[in-house]
Coordinates of C-alpha atoms in Angstrom, one line a residue:
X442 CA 83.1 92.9 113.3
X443 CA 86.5 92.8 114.3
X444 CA 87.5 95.7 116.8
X445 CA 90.1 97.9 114.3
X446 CA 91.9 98.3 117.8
X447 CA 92.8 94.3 117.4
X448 CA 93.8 94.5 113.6
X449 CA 95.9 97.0 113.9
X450 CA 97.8 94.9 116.9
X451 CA 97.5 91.9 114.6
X452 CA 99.3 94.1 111.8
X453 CA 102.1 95.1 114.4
X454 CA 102.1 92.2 116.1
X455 CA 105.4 90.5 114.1
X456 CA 107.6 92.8 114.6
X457 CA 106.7 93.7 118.3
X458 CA 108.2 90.1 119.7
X459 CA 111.6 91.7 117.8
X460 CA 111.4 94.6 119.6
X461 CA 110.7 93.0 123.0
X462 CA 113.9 90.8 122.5
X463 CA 116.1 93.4 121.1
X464 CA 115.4 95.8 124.3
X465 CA 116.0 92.6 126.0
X466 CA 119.4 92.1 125.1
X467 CA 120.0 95.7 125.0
X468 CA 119.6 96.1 128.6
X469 CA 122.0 93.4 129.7
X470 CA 124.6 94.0 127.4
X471 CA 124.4 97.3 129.4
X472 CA 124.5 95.8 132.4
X473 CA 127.5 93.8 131.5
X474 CA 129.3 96.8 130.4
X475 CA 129.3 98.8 133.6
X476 CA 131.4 96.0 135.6
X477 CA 134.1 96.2 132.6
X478 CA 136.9 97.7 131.4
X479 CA 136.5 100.2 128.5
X480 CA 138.1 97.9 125.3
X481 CA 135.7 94.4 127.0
X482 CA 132.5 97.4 126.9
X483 CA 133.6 97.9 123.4
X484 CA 134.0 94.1 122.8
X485 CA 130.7 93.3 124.6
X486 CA 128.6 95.7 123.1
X487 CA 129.8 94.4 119.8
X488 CA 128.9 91.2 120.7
X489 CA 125.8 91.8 122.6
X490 CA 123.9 94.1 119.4
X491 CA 121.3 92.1 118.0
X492 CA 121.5 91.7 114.3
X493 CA 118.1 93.3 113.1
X494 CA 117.1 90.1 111.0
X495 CA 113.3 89.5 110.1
X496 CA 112.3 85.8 110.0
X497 CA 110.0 83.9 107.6
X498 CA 107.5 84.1 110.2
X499 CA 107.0 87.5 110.5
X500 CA 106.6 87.9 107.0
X501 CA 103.9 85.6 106.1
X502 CA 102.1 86.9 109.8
X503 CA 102.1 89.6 107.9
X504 CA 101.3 88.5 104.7
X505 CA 98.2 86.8 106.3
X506 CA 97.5 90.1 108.5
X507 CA 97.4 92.1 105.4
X508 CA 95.0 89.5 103.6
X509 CA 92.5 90.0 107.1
X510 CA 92.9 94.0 107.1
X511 CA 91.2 93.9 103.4
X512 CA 89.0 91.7 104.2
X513 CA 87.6 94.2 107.3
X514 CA 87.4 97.4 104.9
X515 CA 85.0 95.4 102.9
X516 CA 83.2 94.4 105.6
X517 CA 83.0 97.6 107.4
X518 CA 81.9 99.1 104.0
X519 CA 79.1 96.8 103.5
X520 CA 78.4 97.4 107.6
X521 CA 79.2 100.9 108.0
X522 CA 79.3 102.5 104.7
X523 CA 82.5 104.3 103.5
X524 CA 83.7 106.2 106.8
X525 CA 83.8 103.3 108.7
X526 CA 85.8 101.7 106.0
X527 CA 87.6 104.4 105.4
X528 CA 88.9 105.1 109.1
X529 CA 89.8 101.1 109.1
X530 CA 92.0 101.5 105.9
X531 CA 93.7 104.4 107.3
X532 CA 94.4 102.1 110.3
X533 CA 95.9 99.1 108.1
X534 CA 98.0 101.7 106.5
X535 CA 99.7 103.4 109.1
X536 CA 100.3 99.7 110.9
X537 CA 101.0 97.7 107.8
X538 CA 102.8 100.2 105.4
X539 CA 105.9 102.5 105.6
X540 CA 104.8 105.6 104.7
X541 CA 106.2 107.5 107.7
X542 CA 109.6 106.5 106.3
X543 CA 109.6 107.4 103.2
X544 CA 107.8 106.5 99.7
X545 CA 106.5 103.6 99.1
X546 CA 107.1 101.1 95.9
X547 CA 103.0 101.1 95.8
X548 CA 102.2 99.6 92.1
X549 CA 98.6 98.7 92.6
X550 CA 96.8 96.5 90.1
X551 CA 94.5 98.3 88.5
X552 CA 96.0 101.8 88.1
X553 CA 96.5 104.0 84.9
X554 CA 98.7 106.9 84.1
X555 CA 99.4 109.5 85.5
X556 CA 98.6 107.8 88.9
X557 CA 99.8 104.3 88.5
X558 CA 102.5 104.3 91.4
X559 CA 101.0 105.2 94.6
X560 CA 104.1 106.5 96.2
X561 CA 102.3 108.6 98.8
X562 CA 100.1 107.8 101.8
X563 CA 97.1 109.7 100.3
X564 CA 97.3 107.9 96.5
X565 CA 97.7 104.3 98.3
X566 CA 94.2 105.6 100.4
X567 CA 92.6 106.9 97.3
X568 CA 93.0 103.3 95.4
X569 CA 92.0 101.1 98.2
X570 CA 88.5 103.7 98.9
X571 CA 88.5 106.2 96.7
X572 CA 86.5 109.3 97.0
X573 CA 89.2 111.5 96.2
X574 CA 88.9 113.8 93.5
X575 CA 92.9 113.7 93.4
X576 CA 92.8 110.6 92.1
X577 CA 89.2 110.1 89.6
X578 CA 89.4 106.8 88.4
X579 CA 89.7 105.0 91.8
X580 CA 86.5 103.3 92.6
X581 CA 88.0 101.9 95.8
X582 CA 89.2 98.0 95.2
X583 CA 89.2 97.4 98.8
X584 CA 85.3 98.2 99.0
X585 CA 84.8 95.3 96.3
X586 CA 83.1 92.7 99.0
X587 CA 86.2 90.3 99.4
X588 CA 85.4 87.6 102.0
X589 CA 88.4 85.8 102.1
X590 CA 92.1 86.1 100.9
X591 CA 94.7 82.8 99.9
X592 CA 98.8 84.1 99.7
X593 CA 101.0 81.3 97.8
X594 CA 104.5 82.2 97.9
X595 CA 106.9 81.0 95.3
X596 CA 110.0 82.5 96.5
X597 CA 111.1 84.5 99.4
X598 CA 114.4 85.9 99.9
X599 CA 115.7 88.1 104.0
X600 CA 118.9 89.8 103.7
X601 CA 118.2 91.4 107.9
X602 CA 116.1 93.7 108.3
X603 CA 114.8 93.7 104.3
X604 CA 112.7 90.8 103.3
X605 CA 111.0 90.2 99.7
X606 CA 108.3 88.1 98.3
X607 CA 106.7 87.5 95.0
X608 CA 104.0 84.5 94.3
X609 CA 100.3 84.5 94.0
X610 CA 97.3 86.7 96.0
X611 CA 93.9 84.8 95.1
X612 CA 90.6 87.1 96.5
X613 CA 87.1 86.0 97.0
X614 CA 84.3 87.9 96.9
X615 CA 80.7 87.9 98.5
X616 CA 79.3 85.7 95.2
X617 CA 82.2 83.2 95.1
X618 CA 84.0 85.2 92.5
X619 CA 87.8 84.9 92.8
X620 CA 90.5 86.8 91.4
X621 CA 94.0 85.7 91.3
X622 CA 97.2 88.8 91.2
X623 CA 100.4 88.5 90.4
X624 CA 102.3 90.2 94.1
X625 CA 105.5 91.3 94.7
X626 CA 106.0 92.6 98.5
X627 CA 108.8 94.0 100.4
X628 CA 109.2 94.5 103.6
X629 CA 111.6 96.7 106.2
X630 CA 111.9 96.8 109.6
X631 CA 111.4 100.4 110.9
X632 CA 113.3 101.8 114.1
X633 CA 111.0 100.4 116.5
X634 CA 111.3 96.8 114.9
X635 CA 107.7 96.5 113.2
X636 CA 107.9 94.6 109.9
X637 CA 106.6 97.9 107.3
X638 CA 105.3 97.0 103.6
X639 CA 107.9 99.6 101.7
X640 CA 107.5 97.7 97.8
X641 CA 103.7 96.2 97.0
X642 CA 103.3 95.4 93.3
X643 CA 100.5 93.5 91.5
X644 CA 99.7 92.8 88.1
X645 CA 96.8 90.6 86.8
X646 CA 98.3 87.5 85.0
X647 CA 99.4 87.8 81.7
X648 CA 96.8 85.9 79.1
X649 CA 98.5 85.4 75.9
X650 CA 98.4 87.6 72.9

């Protein structure tokens, strides 16, 4: 089983080479500025502030990290029952989601009114495990025995520290079953530069009439 310690890290992970550079340059801009006059410290520091800008990369990292974490909550289900899974999809979601800065754009995929926007950390919890008489009809899709999840991107577009994604999410479960989404992800860095999931929307595929 893969030590949740190590997901969570893996989940982090893009966005902590960021913050390592940014302190970086931080701290000899700094330096810089103390040997200067007052309007070349202003023209320095100018200079020497990194543009917060997250890089194709990081996203699919993440992308890839997220696939992994639901992946582990399945398997921790089937290994450990639902508090083990539980206390590993609480992990994923305070390292891969951006809860602690405000709502999330959470439009699961199989969610009916009056909870079909998970804007809260509890609602997106209750859909990925369930058991949580708050929200009734979630049976827990990340407890469904998926062994193995494929991301295709058809476009992505960065404007700094905001990136977005839409394309396919195909999932695999323990009898070769697979299941193909329509996802839409966006992504923000927070204050201490790690890439946070802030709009996650997926639909099944559209059929014909």
């Amino acid at each position: 089983m893969l030590n949740r310690n190590l997901l969570v890290a893996a989940l982090l992970g893009t966005g902590l080479a960021f913050s390592s550079l940014a302190h970086s340059h931080a701290a000899g801009a700094a330096a810089a500025a103390t040997a200067a006059t007052p309007a070349a410290q202003a023209a320095t520091a100018a200079r020497a502030t990194p543009a917060r800008t997250i890089t194709e990369a990081q996203v699919l990292a993440a992308q890839q990290a997220w696939g992994r974490a639901l992946v582990q909550i399945s398997t921790d289900f089937a290994s450990g029952g639902l508090a083990r899974a539980t206390a590993t999809a609480s992990a994923v979601l305070d390292a891969a989601y951006g809860y602690q800065m405000g709502p999330v754009l959470f439009k699961p995929t199989l969610t009916t009114a009056p909870h079909t926007f998970r804007t809260t950390r509890e609602g997106a919890l209750a859909y990925f495990v369930g058991n949580n008489p708050a929200f009734p009809n979630d049976r827990g899709f990340a407890l469904k025995g998926w062994t193995n999840v494929e991301v295709r991107n058809a476009a992505m577009l960065i404007h700094g520290d905001i990136a977005k994604t839409m394309g396919n999410v195909t999932l695999t479960n323990r009898d070769g079953t697979r299941t193909t989404v329509d996802k839409t992800w966006g992504y923000r860095l927070d204050p201490q530069g790690n890439l946070r999931i802030v709009l996650h929307h997926s639909s099944l595929p559209f059929t014909g009439s």
